[in-house]
Amino acid sequence: MLTLKRKTRGEAIFDAANVIVMTLICFVTIYPIWYVLVNAFNDGSDAMSGGIYWWPRMFSLENFGAVFRSEGIMIAMGITVAKTLIGTVAHVFFTAMVAYAFSRRGLIGGKFYILLGTVTLFFGGGLIPTYLLIRDLHLLDNFLVYIIPVLFSFFDLIIFMTFFREIPEGLEEAARIDGANDWSIFLRVVLPVSMPVLATIALFHGVYQWNDYFTGMIYINNTDLQPIQTYLYRVVAESSSNQMMAAVPGGVARSVTSQSIKLATMVVTTAPIVFVYPFLQKYFVKGMMIGSIKG
């Protein structure tokens, strides 16, 4: 007969305290996001008086209307989507290709190259040398500045390499018997069975590409090539309502303020990447476990 063990008083108090602490942590984490949403959907002039914490006091979509009426944000959104898609695909394919070569144990000089790559994880050239290199490569005010400098990551190579080494060698041997060369094996055998690690690295780099504002701020002067996060940086940096209104073609209603547009812009720029996370979560969990269990 199955009997249930009753918790002692101390265990019950510990469990209750644990629940309270976790609830407080969740509240501290989630409430700032909720506060931004509430104020973004509230009338801007009404929000200036304060006192809005849980629900919009005067519900309004004018803040988002002002954001989307701005031609600049739509161009910036297009640049962000393009660089995220192109940059992620290029980064994943190129890094996976290099990692596949490194995963072959017969690679000449493989250990030496691994040592060089490991050094790059701890030391970098710095901003000024990087800027001079980007300038000499003619990548200033060039869309490719979002793609080429981050085409390869040694950290991601290690993750790929660890996964590739766990693929049974029999798969490759069978493909070679059928007459496949290295390219065919990589494209038709290795990549199809590597979806967990491909999705994980794609998620890592995709989030980086979407959230990156620094590249557009340092290397891009042409506003038509700046991504949405750089646009958001400029919006948040605006100090007066008059400057903000001048940035929106055609003007906006008095119910919109600089602060309300800032909040609405944050929601618009953050929402897409938040919606993508649930669909890649299972691959993300599998990718984080790569190499952690042997046997």
PDB file of C-alpha atoms in Angstrom:
ATOM      1  CA  MET A   1       0.000   0.000   0.000  1.00  0.00           C
ATOM      2  CA  LEU A   2       1.327   3.360  -1.026  1.00  0.00           C
ATOM      3  CA  THR A   3       1.620   5.864   1.826  1.00  0.00           C
ATOM      4  CA  LEU A   4       2.287   9.554   1.463  1.00  0.00           C
ATOM      5  CA  LYS A   5       4.985  11.066   3.626  1.00  0.00           C
ATOM      6  CA  ARG A   6       3.804  14.122   5.492  1.00  0.00           C
ATOM      7  CA  LYS A   7       6.057  17.147   5.335  1.00  0.00           C
ATOM      8  CA  THR A   8       7.546  18.438   8.537  1.00  0.00           C
ATOM      9  CA  ARG A   9       6.817  21.965   9.678  1.00  0.00           C
ATOM     10  CA  GLY A  10      10.295  23.088   8.628  1.00  0.00           C
ATOM     11  CA  GLU A  11       9.902  21.598   5.135  1.00  0.00           C
ATOM     12  CA  ALA A  12       6.513  23.257   4.704  1.00  0.00           C
ATOM     13  CA  ILE A  13       7.922  26.649   5.734  1.00  0.00           C
ATOM     14  CA  PHE A  14      10.864  26.192   3.355  1.00  0.00           C
ATOM     15  CA  ASP A  15       8.549  25.314   0.442  1.00  0.00           C
ATOM     16  CA  ALA A  16       6.313  28.307   1.168  1.00  0.00           C
ATOM     17  CA  ALA A  17       9.318  30.637   1.357  1.00  0.00           C
ATOM     18  CA  ASN A  18      10.645  29.183  -1.902  1.00  0.00           C
ATOM     19  CA  VAL A  19       7.322  29.857  -3.641  1.00  0.00           C
ATOM     20  CA  ILE A  20       7.267  33.423  -2.349  1.00  0.00           C
ATOM     21  CA  VAL A  21      10.835  34.092  -3.465  1.00  0.00           C
ATOM     22  CA  MET A  22      10.228  32.638  -6.946  1.00  0.00           C
ATOM     23  CA  THR A  23       7.019  34.670  -7.252  1.00  0.00           C
ATOM     24  CA  LEU A  24       8.896  37.859  -6.365  1.00  0.00           C
ATOM     25  CA  ILE A  25      11.630  37.048  -8.900  1.00  0.00           C
ATOM     26  CA  CYS A  26       9.024  36.459 -11.619  1.00  0.00           C
ATOM     27  CA  PHE A  27       7.269  39.697 -10.718  1.00  0.00           C
ATOM     28  CA  VAL A  28      10.490  41.736 -10.789  1.00  0.00           C
ATOM     29  CA  THR A  29      11.342  40.181 -14.174  1.00  0.00           C
ATOM     30  CA  ILE A  30       7.950  40.500 -15.872  1.00  0.00           C
ATOM     31  CA  TYR A  31       6.541  43.733 -14.461  1.00  0.00           C
ATOM     32  CA  PRO A  32       8.893  46.142 -16.314  1.00  0.00           C
ATOM     33  CA  ILE A  33       7.783  44.539 -19.599  1.00  0.00           C
ATOM     34  CA  TRP A  34       4.144  44.815 -18.551  1.00  0.00           C
ATOM     35  CA  TYR A  35       4.661  48.470 -17.557  1.00  0.00           C
ATOM     36  CA  VAL A  36       6.034  49.290 -21.007  1.00  0.00           C
ATOM     37  CA  LEU A  37       3.075  47.549 -22.691  1.00  0.00           C
ATOM     38  CA  VAL A  38       0.504  49.315 -20.514  1.00  0.00           C
ATOM     39  CA  ASN A  39       1.929  52.766 -21.143  1.00  0.00           C
ATOM     40  CA  ALA A  40       2.479  52.082 -24.847  1.00  0.00           C
ATOM     41  CA  PHE A  41      -1.250  51.385 -25.246  1.00  0.00           C
ATOM     42  CA  ASN A  42      -2.262  54.398 -23.171  1.00  0.00           C
ATOM     43  CA  ASP A  43      -2.963  57.934 -24.402  1.00  0.00           C
ATOM     44  CA  GLY A  44       0.355  59.780 -24.387  1.00  0.00           C
ATOM     45  CA  SER A  45      -0.791  63.044 -22.827  1.00  0.00           C
ATOM     46  CA  ASP A  46      -2.732  61.179 -20.142  1.00  0.00           C
ATOM     47  CA  ALA A  47       0.304  59.032 -19.330  1.00  0.00           C
ATOM     48  CA  MET A  48       2.289  62.204 -18.610  1.00  0.00           C
ATOM     49  CA  SER A  49       0.284  62.681 -15.427  1.00  0.00           C
ATOM     50  CA  GLY A  50       1.519  59.318 -14.118  1.00  0.00           C
ATOM     51  CA  GLY A  51      -0.323  56.816 -11.982  1.00  0.00           C
ATOM     52  CA  ILE A  52      -0.560  54.093 -14.661  1.00  0.00           C
ATOM     53  CA  TYR A  53       0.765  50.825 -13.315  1.00  0.00           C
ATOM     54  CA  TRP A  54      -1.492  47.871 -14.146  1.00  0.00           C
ATOM     55  CA  TRP A  55      -3.957  48.763 -16.935  1.00  0.00           C
ATOM     56  CA  PRO A  56      -4.217  51.528 -19.566  1.00  0.00           C
ATOM     57  CA  ARG A  57      -6.300  54.376 -18.171  1.00  0.00           C
ATOM     58  CA  MET A  58      -7.148  55.775 -21.612  1.00  0.00           C
ATOM     59  CA  PHE A  59      -6.622  53.024 -24.184  1.00  0.00           C
ATOM     60  CA  SER A  60      -5.203  54.334 -27.467  1.00  0.00           C
ATOM     61  CA  LEU A  61      -3.437  52.977 -30.558  1.00  0.00           C
ATOM     62  CA  GLU A  62      -2.252  56.413 -31.654  1.00  0.00           C
ATOM     63  CA  ASN A  63       1.252  55.775 -30.341  1.00  0.00           C
ATOM     64  CA  PHE A  64       1.660  52.817 -32.682  1.00  0.00           C
ATOM     65  CA  GLY A  65       0.001  54.757 -35.485  1.00  0.00           C
ATOM     66  CA  ALA A  66       2.608  57.497 -35.070  1.00  0.00           C
ATOM     67  CA  VAL A  67       5.395  54.912 -35.141  1.00  0.00           C
ATOM     68  CA  PHE A  68       4.178  53.209 -38.307  1.00  0.00           C
ATOM     69  CA  ARG A  69       3.454  56.515 -40.055  1.00  0.00           C
ATOM     70  CA  SER A  70       7.147  57.261 -39.835  1.00  0.00           C
ATOM     71  CA  GLU A  71       8.816  56.273 -43.086  1.00  0.00           C
ATOM     72  CA  GLY A  72      12.120  55.888 -41.273  1.00  0.00           C
ATOM     73  CA  ILE A  73      10.974  53.076 -39.004  1.00  0.00           C
ATOM     74  CA  MET A  74       9.580  51.026 -41.887  1.00  0.00           C
ATOM     75  CA  ILE A  75      12.889  51.316 -43.780  1.00  0.00           C
ATOM     76  CA  ALA A  76      14.781  50.428 -40.607  1.00  0.00           C
ATOM     77  CA  MET A  77      12.510  47.432 -40.042  1.00  0.00           C
ATOM     78  CA  GLY A  78      13.190  46.219 -43.572  1.00  0.00           C
ATOM     79  CA  ILE A  79      16.954  46.551 -43.068  1.00  0.00           C
ATOM     80  CA  THR A  80      16.715  44.630 -39.788  1.00  0.00           C
ATOM     81  CA  VAL A  81      14.659  41.806 -41.289  1.00  0.00           C
ATOM     82  CA  ALA A  82      17.029  41.546 -44.268  1.00  0.00           C
ATOM     83  CA  LYS A  83      20.212  41.524 -42.216  1.00  0.00           C
ATOM     84  CA  THR A  84      18.753  39.074 -39.704  1.00  0.00           C
ATOM     85  CA  LEU A  85      17.669  36.572 -42.358  1.00  0.00           C
ATOM     86  CA  ILE A  86      20.705  36.905 -44.643  1.00  0.00           C
ATOM     87  CA  GLY A  87      23.194  37.215 -41.801  1.00  0.00           C
ATOM     88  CA  THR A  88      21.816  34.229 -39.894  1.00  0.00           C
ATOM     89  CA  VAL A  89      21.749  31.905 -42.916  1.00  0.00           C
ATOM     90  CA  ALA A  90      25.241  32.962 -44.013  1.00  0.00           C
ATOM     91  CA  HIS A  91      26.673  32.683 -40.491  1.00  0.00           C
ATOM     92  CA  VAL A  92      25.176  29.253 -39.813  1.00  0.00           C
ATOM     93  CA  PHE A  93      26.238  27.800 -43.169  1.00  0.00           C
ATOM     94  CA  PHE A  94      29.786  29.212 -43.138  1.00  0.00           C
ATOM     95  CA  THR A  95      30.484  28.340 -39.501  1.00  0.00           C
ATOM     96  CA  ALA A  96      29.036  24.841 -39.940  1.00  0.00           C
ATOM     97  CA  MET A  97      31.188  24.319 -43.036  1.00  0.00           C
ATOM     98  CA  VAL A  98      34.379  25.286 -41.194  1.00  0.00           C
ATOM     99  CA  ALA A  99      33.357  23.280 -38.117  1.00  0.00           C
ATOM    100  CA  TYR A 100      32.799  20.175 -40.241  1.00  0.00           C
ATOM    101  CA  ALA A 101      36.378  20.406 -41.489  1.00  0.00           C
ATOM    102  CA  PHE A 102      37.667  20.891 -37.929  1.00  0.00           C
ATOM    103  CA  SER A 103      35.643  17.910 -36.712  1.00  0.00           C
ATOM    104  CA  ARG A 104      37.669  15.584 -38.969  1.00  0.00           C
ATOM    105  CA  ARG A 105      40.428  14.168 -36.778  1.00  0.00           C
ATOM    106  CA  GLY A 106      42.879  13.901 -39.660  1.00  0.00           C
ATOM    107  CA  LEU A 107      42.943  17.651 -40.347  1.00  0.00           C
ATOM    108  CA  ILE A 108      46.543  18.807 -40.741  1.00  0.00           C
ATOM    109  CA  GLY A 109      47.378  21.503 -38.175  1.00  0.00           C
ATOM    110  CA  GLY A 110      43.953  21.178 -36.564  1.00  0.00           C
ATOM    111  CA  LYS A 111      45.215  21.524 -32.982  1.00  0.00           C
ATOM    112  CA  PHE A 112      47.216  24.618 -33.883  1.00  0.00           C
ATOM    113  CA  TYR A 113      44.198  26.281 -35.480  1.00  0.00           C
ATOM    114  CA  ILE A 114      42.069  25.405 -32.464  1.00  0.00           C
ATOM    115  CA  LEU A 115      44.664  27.082 -30.234  1.00  0.00           C
ATOM    116  CA  LEU A 116      44.628  30.237 -32.374  1.00  0.00           C
ATOM    117  CA  GLY A 117      40.841  30.319 -32.320  1.00  0.00           C
ATOM    118  CA  THR A 118      40.756  29.889 -28.559  1.00  0.00           C
ATOM    119  CA  VAL A 119      42.966  32.965 -28.143  1.00  0.00           C
ATOM    120  CA  THR A 120      40.376  35.034 -30.037  1.00  0.00           C
ATOM    121  CA  LEU A 121      37.776  34.132 -27.416  1.00  0.00           C
ATOM    122  CA  PHE A 122      39.739  36.089 -24.792  1.00  0.00           C
ATOM    123  CA  PHE A 123      41.459  38.851 -26.768  1.00  0.00           C
ATOM    124  CA  GLY A 124      40.181  41.230 -29.450  1.00  0.00           C
ATOM    125  CA  GLY A 125      41.644  43.991 -31.570  1.00  0.00           C
ATOM    126  CA  GLY A 126      39.553  46.762 -30.035  1.00  0.00           C
ATOM    127  CA  LEU A 127      37.221  49.313 -31.567  1.00  0.00           C
ATOM    128  CA  ILE A 128      39.725  51.591 -33.328  1.00  0.00           C
ATOM    129  CA  PRO A 129      41.657  48.837 -35.185  1.00  0.00           C
ATOM    130  CA  THR A 130      38.329  47.223 -36.107  1.00  0.00           C
ATOM    131  CA  TYR A 131      37.013  50.510 -37.465  1.00  0.00           C
ATOM    132  CA  LEU A 132      40.168  51.027 -39.529  1.00  0.00           C
ATOM    133  CA  LEU A 133      39.867  47.505 -40.915  1.00  0.00           C
ATOM    134  CA  ILE A 134      36.200  48.021 -41.817  1.00  0.00           C
ATOM    135  CA  ARG A 135      37.143  51.288 -43.521  1.00  0.00           C
ATOM    136  CA  ASP A 136      39.964  49.674 -45.527  1.00  0.00           C
ATOM    137  CA  LEU A 137      37.592  46.910 -46.627  1.00  0.00           C
ATOM    138  CA  HIS A 138      35.195  49.617 -47.936  1.00  0.00           C
ATOM    139  CA  LEU A 139      32.404  48.378 -45.708  1.00  0.00           C
ATOM    140  CA  LEU A 140      31.475  51.764 -44.227  1.00  0.00           C
ATOM    141  CA  ASP A 141      27.911  52.664 -45.267  1.00  0.00           C
ATOM    142  CA  ASN A 142      27.664  49.227 -46.831  1.00  0.00           C
ATOM    143  CA  PHE A 143      24.973  46.629 -46.038  1.00  0.00           C
ATOM    144  CA  LEU A 144      27.648  43.923 -46.009  1.00  0.00           C
ATOM    145  CA  VAL A 145      29.080  45.382 -42.790  1.00  0.00           C
ATOM    146  CA  TYR A 146      26.232  43.551 -41.037  1.00  0.00           C
ATOM    147  CA  ILE A 147      27.171  40.233 -42.670  1.00  0.00           C
ATOM    148  CA  ILE A 148      30.903  39.805 -43.325  1.00  0.00           C
ATOM    149  CA  PRO A 149      32.459  40.798 -39.942  1.00  0.00           C
ATOM    150  CA  VAL A 150      30.241  38.297 -38.089  1.00  0.00           C
ATOM    151  CA  LEU A 151      30.225  35.597 -40.753  1.00  0.00           C
ATOM    152  CA  PHE A 152      32.246  33.311 -38.470  1.00  0.00           C
ATOM    153  CA  SER A 153      32.293  32.696 -34.722  1.00  0.00           C
ATOM    154  CA  PHE A 154      34.801  30.403 -33.061  1.00  0.00           C
ATOM    155  CA  PHE A 155      32.493  29.878 -30.091  1.00  0.00           C
ATOM    156  CA  ASP A 156      29.767  28.618 -32.437  1.00  0.00           C
ATOM    157  CA  LEU A 157      32.383  26.500 -34.217  1.00  0.00           C
ATOM    158  CA  ILE A 158      33.082  24.652 -30.959  1.00  0.00           C
ATOM    159  CA  ILE A 159      29.371  23.874 -30.552  1.00  0.00           C
ATOM    160  CA  PHE A 160      29.093  22.683 -34.152  1.00  0.00           C
ATOM    161  CA  MET A 161      32.285  20.639 -33.923  1.00  0.00           C
ATOM    162  CA  THR A 162      31.144  18.887 -30.748  1.00  0.00           C
ATOM    163  CA  PHE A 163      27.872  17.901 -32.404  1.00  0.00           C
ATOM    164  CA  PHE A 164      29.465  16.755 -35.669  1.00  0.00           C
ATOM    165  CA  ARG A 165      31.861  14.455 -33.821  1.00  0.00           C
ATOM    166  CA  GLU A 166      28.889  12.633 -32.302  1.00  0.00           C
ATOM    167  CA  ILE A 167      27.479  11.726 -35.730  1.00  0.00           C
ATOM    168  CA  PRO A 168      28.143   8.016 -36.430  1.00  0.00           C
ATOM    169  CA  GLU A 169      30.992   7.549 -38.873  1.00  0.00           C
ATOM    170  CA  GLY A 170      28.987   4.819 -40.585  1.00  0.00           C
ATOM    171  CA  LEU A 171      26.757   7.440 -42.194  1.00  0.00           C
ATOM    172  CA  GLU A 172      29.689   9.067 -43.947  1.00  0.00           C
ATOM    173  CA  GLU A 173      31.260   5.749 -44.877  1.00  0.00           C
ATOM    174  CA  ALA A 174      28.019   4.589 -46.474  1.00  0.00           C
ATOM    175  CA  ALA A 175      27.789   7.833 -48.442  1.00  0.00           C
ATOM    176  CA  ARG A 176      31.385   7.469 -49.669  1.00  0.00           C
ATOM    177  CA  ILE A 177      30.668   3.926 -50.820  1.00  0.00           C
ATOM    178  CA  ASP A 178      27.801   5.362 -52.873  1.00  0.00           C
ATOM    179  CA  GLY A 179      30.251   7.774 -54.505  1.00  0.00           C
ATOM    180  CA  ALA A 180      29.563  10.937 -52.496  1.00  0.00           C
ATOM    181  CA  ASN A 181      32.345  13.489 -52.079  1.00  0.00           C
ATOM    182  CA  ASP A 182      32.956  15.756 -49.070  1.00  0.00           C
ATOM    183  CA  TRP A 183      30.526  18.439 -50.297  1.00  0.00           C
ATOM    184  CA  SER A 184      27.756  15.907 -50.891  1.00  0.00           C
ATOM    185  CA  ILE A 185      28.295  14.343 -47.469  1.00  0.00           C
ATOM    186  CA  PHE A 186      28.199  17.737 -45.766  1.00  0.00           C
ATOM    187  CA  LEU A 187      25.100  18.973 -47.604  1.00  0.00           C
ATOM    188  CA  ARG A 188      23.087  15.748 -47.866  1.00  0.00           C
ATOM    189  CA  VAL A 189      24.130  13.791 -44.790  1.00  0.00           C
ATOM    190  CA  VAL A 190      25.585  16.021 -42.078  1.00  0.00           C
ATOM    191  CA  LEU A 191      23.316  19.061 -42.281  1.00  0.00           C
ATOM    192  CA  PRO A 192      19.990  17.139 -42.407  1.00  0.00           C
ATOM    193  CA  VAL A 193      20.804  15.274 -39.175  1.00  0.00           C
ATOM    194  CA  SER A 194      22.070  18.426 -37.439  1.00  0.00           C
ATOM    195  CA  MET A 195      18.804  20.356 -37.084  1.00  0.00           C
ATOM    196  CA  PRO A 196      19.064  20.814 -33.271  1.00  0.00           C
ATOM    197  CA  VAL A 197      22.469  22.501 -33.424  1.00  0.00           C
ATOM    198  CA  LEU A 198      21.584  24.428 -36.601  1.00  0.00           C
ATOM    199  CA  ALA A 199      18.446  25.824 -34.973  1.00  0.00           C
ATOM    200  CA  THR A 200      20.332  26.666 -31.771  1.00  0.00           C
ATOM    201  CA  ILE A 201      23.079  28.608 -33.524  1.00  0.00           C
ATOM    202  CA  ALA A 202      20.493  30.254 -35.793  1.00  0.00           C
ATOM    203  CA  LEU A 203      18.618  31.400 -32.687  1.00  0.00           C
ATOM    204  CA  PHE A 204      21.788  32.745 -31.053  1.00  0.00           C
ATOM    205  CA  HIS A 205      22.910  34.664 -34.117  1.00  0.00           C
ATOM    206  CA  GLY A 206      19.419  35.731 -35.139  1.00  0.00           C
ATOM    207  CA  VAL A 207      18.835  37.369 -31.761  1.00  0.00           C
ATOM    208  CA  TYR A 208      22.221  39.063 -32.016  1.00  0.00           C
ATOM    209  CA  GLN A 209      21.463  40.390 -35.506  1.00  0.00           C
ATOM    210  CA  TRP A 210      18.040  41.639 -34.460  1.00  0.00           C
ATOM    211  CA  ASN A 211      19.237  43.381 -31.296  1.00  0.00           C
ATOM    212  CA  ASP A 212      22.492  44.808 -32.692  1.00  0.00           C
ATOM    213  CA  TYR A 213      22.411  48.600 -32.726  1.00  0.00           C
ATOM    214  CA  PHE A 214      26.123  49.270 -32.273  1.00  0.00           C
ATOM    215  CA  THR A 215      27.140  48.312 -35.825  1.00  0.00           C
ATOM    216  CA  GLY A 216      24.643  50.702 -37.372  1.00  0.00           C
ATOM    217  CA  MET A 217      25.636  53.462 -34.989  1.00  0.00           C
ATOM    218  CA  ILE A 218      29.420  53.193 -35.605  1.00  0.00           C
ATOM    219  CA  TYR A 219      29.792  52.108 -39.231  1.00  0.00           C
ATOM    220  CA  ILE A 220      26.637  53.481 -40.909  1.00  0.00           C
ATOM    221  CA  ASN A 221      25.968  57.170 -41.536  1.00  0.00           C
ATOM    222  CA  ASN A 222      23.293  56.651 -44.180  1.00  0.00           C
ATOM    223  CA  THR A 223      19.970  56.572 -42.302  1.00  0.00           C
ATOM    224  CA  ASP A 224      18.453  54.382 -45.040  1.00  0.00           C
ATOM    225  CA  LEU A 225      20.866  51.582 -44.022  1.00  0.00           C
ATOM    226  CA  GLN A 226      20.398  51.794 -40.257  1.00  0.00           C
ATOM    227  CA  PRO A 227      18.522  48.920 -38.547  1.00  0.00           C
ATOM    228  CA  ILE A 228      15.538  49.223 -36.270  1.00  0.00           C
ATOM    229  CA  GLN A 229      17.581  49.017 -33.082  1.00  0.00           C
ATOM    230  CA  THR A 230      19.736  51.959 -34.153  1.00  0.00           C
ATOM    231  CA  TYR A 231      16.523  53.803 -35.001  1.00  0.00           C
ATOM    232  CA  LEU A 232      15.230  52.979 -31.524  1.00  0.00           C
ATOM    233  CA  TYR A 233      18.464  54.250 -30.013  1.00  0.00           C
ATOM    234  CA  ARG A 234      17.960  57.554 -31.817  1.00  0.00           C
ATOM    235  CA  VAL A 235      14.337  57.712 -30.665  1.00  0.00           C
ATOM    236  CA  VAL A 236      15.231  57.108 -27.028  1.00  0.00           C
ATOM    237  CA  ALA A 237      18.047  59.644 -27.287  1.00  0.00           C
ATOM    238  CA  GLU A 238      15.622  62.380 -28.293  1.00  0.00           C
ATOM    239  CA  SER A 239      15.302  64.825 -25.405  1.00  0.00           C
ATOM    240  CA  SER A 240      12.338  67.008 -26.414  1.00  0.00           C
ATOM    241  CA  SER A 241       8.845  66.408 -27.678  1.00  0.00           C
ATOM    242  CA  ASN A 242       9.281  68.949 -30.479  1.00  0.00           C
ATOM    243  CA  GLN A 243      12.251  67.066 -31.903  1.00  0.00           C
ATOM    244  CA  MET A 244      10.253  63.859 -31.783  1.00  0.00           C
ATOM    245  CA  MET A 245       7.277  65.354 -33.572  1.00  0.00           C
ATOM    246  CA  ALA A 246       9.542  66.685 -36.318  1.00  0.00           C
ATOM    247  CA  ALA A 247      10.813  63.165 -36.967  1.00  0.00           C
ATOM    248  CA  VAL A 248       7.328  61.908 -37.813  1.00  0.00           C
ATOM    249  CA  PRO A 249       6.181  63.017 -41.303  1.00  0.00           C
ATOM    250  CA  GLY A 250       2.824  64.720 -41.406  1.00  0.00           C
ATOM    251  CA  GLY A 251       2.751  65.357 -37.653  1.00  0.00           C
ATOM    252  CA  VAL A 252       0.745  63.498 -35.028  1.00  0.00           C
ATOM    253  CA  ALA A 253      -2.075  64.204 -32.661  1.00  0.00           C
ATOM    254  CA  ARG A 254      -1.544  65.927 -29.348  1.00  0.00           C
ATOM    255  CA  SER A 255      -2.296  62.644 -27.601  1.00  0.00           C
ATOM    256  CA  VAL A 256       1.163  61.405 -28.631  1.00  0.00           C
ATOM    257  CA  THR A 257       4.295  62.413 -26.722  1.00  0.00           C
ATOM    258  CA  SER A 258       7.965  61.605 -27.128  1.00  0.00           C
ATOM    259  CA  GLN A 259       7.816  59.212 -24.165  1.00  0.00           C
ATOM    260  CA  SER A 260       4.797  57.329 -25.524  1.00  0.00           C
ATOM    261  CA  ILE A 261       6.480  56.935 -28.923  1.00  0.00           C
ATOM    262  CA  LYS A 262       9.596  55.591 -27.235  1.00  0.00           C
ATOM    263  CA  LEU A 263       7.553  52.923 -25.451  1.00  0.00           C
ATOM    264  CA  ALA A 264       5.590  52.016 -28.576  1.00  0.00           C
ATOM    265  CA  THR A 265       8.816  51.724 -30.561  1.00  0.00           C
ATOM    266  CA  MET A 266      10.262  49.395 -27.923  1.00  0.00           C
ATOM    267  CA  VAL A 267       7.221  47.130 -28.241  1.00  0.00           C
ATOM    268  CA  VAL A 268       7.374  47.107 -32.049  1.00  0.00           C
ATOM    269  CA  THR A 269      11.078  46.267 -32.154  1.00  0.00           C
ATOM    270  CA  THR A 270      10.957  43.615 -29.423  1.00  0.00           C
ATOM    271  CA  ALA A 271       7.767  41.731 -30.313  1.00  0.00           C
ATOM    272  CA  PRO A 272       8.965  39.862 -33.459  1.00  0.00           C
ATOM    273  CA  ILE A 273      11.949  38.188 -31.803  1.00  0.00           C
ATOM    274  CA  VAL A 274       9.844  37.322 -28.730  1.00  0.00           C
ATOM    275  CA  PHE A 275       7.310  35.513 -30.938  1.00  0.00           C
ATOM    276  CA  VAL A 276      10.073  33.462 -32.599  1.00  0.00           C
ATOM    277  CA  TYR A 277      11.466  32.075 -29.325  1.00  0.00           C
ATOM    278  CA  PRO A 278       8.671  29.533 -28.553  1.00  0.00           C
ATOM    279  CA  PHE A 279       9.033  27.856 -31.951  1.00  0.00           C
ATOM    280  CA  LEU A 280      12.777  27.293 -31.497  1.00  0.00           C
ATOM    281  CA  GLN A 281      12.737  26.532 -27.777  1.00  0.00           C
ATOM    282  CA  LYS A 282      12.883  22.734 -28.123  1.00  0.00           C
ATOM    283  CA  TYR A 283      15.906  22.999 -30.423  1.00  0.00           C
ATOM    284  CA  PHE A 284      17.473  25.529 -28.068  1.00  0.00           C
ATOM    285  CA  VAL A 285      17.224  23.090 -25.130  1.00  0.00           C
ATOM    286  CA  LYS A 286      18.724  20.257 -27.195  1.00  0.00           C
ATOM    287  CA  GLY A 287      21.533  22.507 -28.401  1.00  0.00           C
ATOM    288  CA  MET A 288      22.427  23.574 -24.871  1.00  0.00           C
ATOM    289  CA  MET A 289      22.854  19.892 -23.923  1.00  0.00           C
ATOM    290  CA  ILE A 290      25.326  19.188 -26.766  1.00  0.00           C
ATOM    291  CA  GLY A 291      28.463  17.589 -25.383  1.00  0.00           C
ATOM    292  CA  SER A 292      27.211  17.582 -21.781  1.00  0.00           C
ATOM    293  CA  ILE A 293      26.372  13.862 -21.688  1.00  0.00           C
ATOM    294  CA  LYS A 294      28.737  11.129 -22.799  1.00  0.00           C
ATOM    295  CA  GLY A 295      28.213   7.420 -23.175  1.00  0.00           C
TER     296      GLY A 295
END
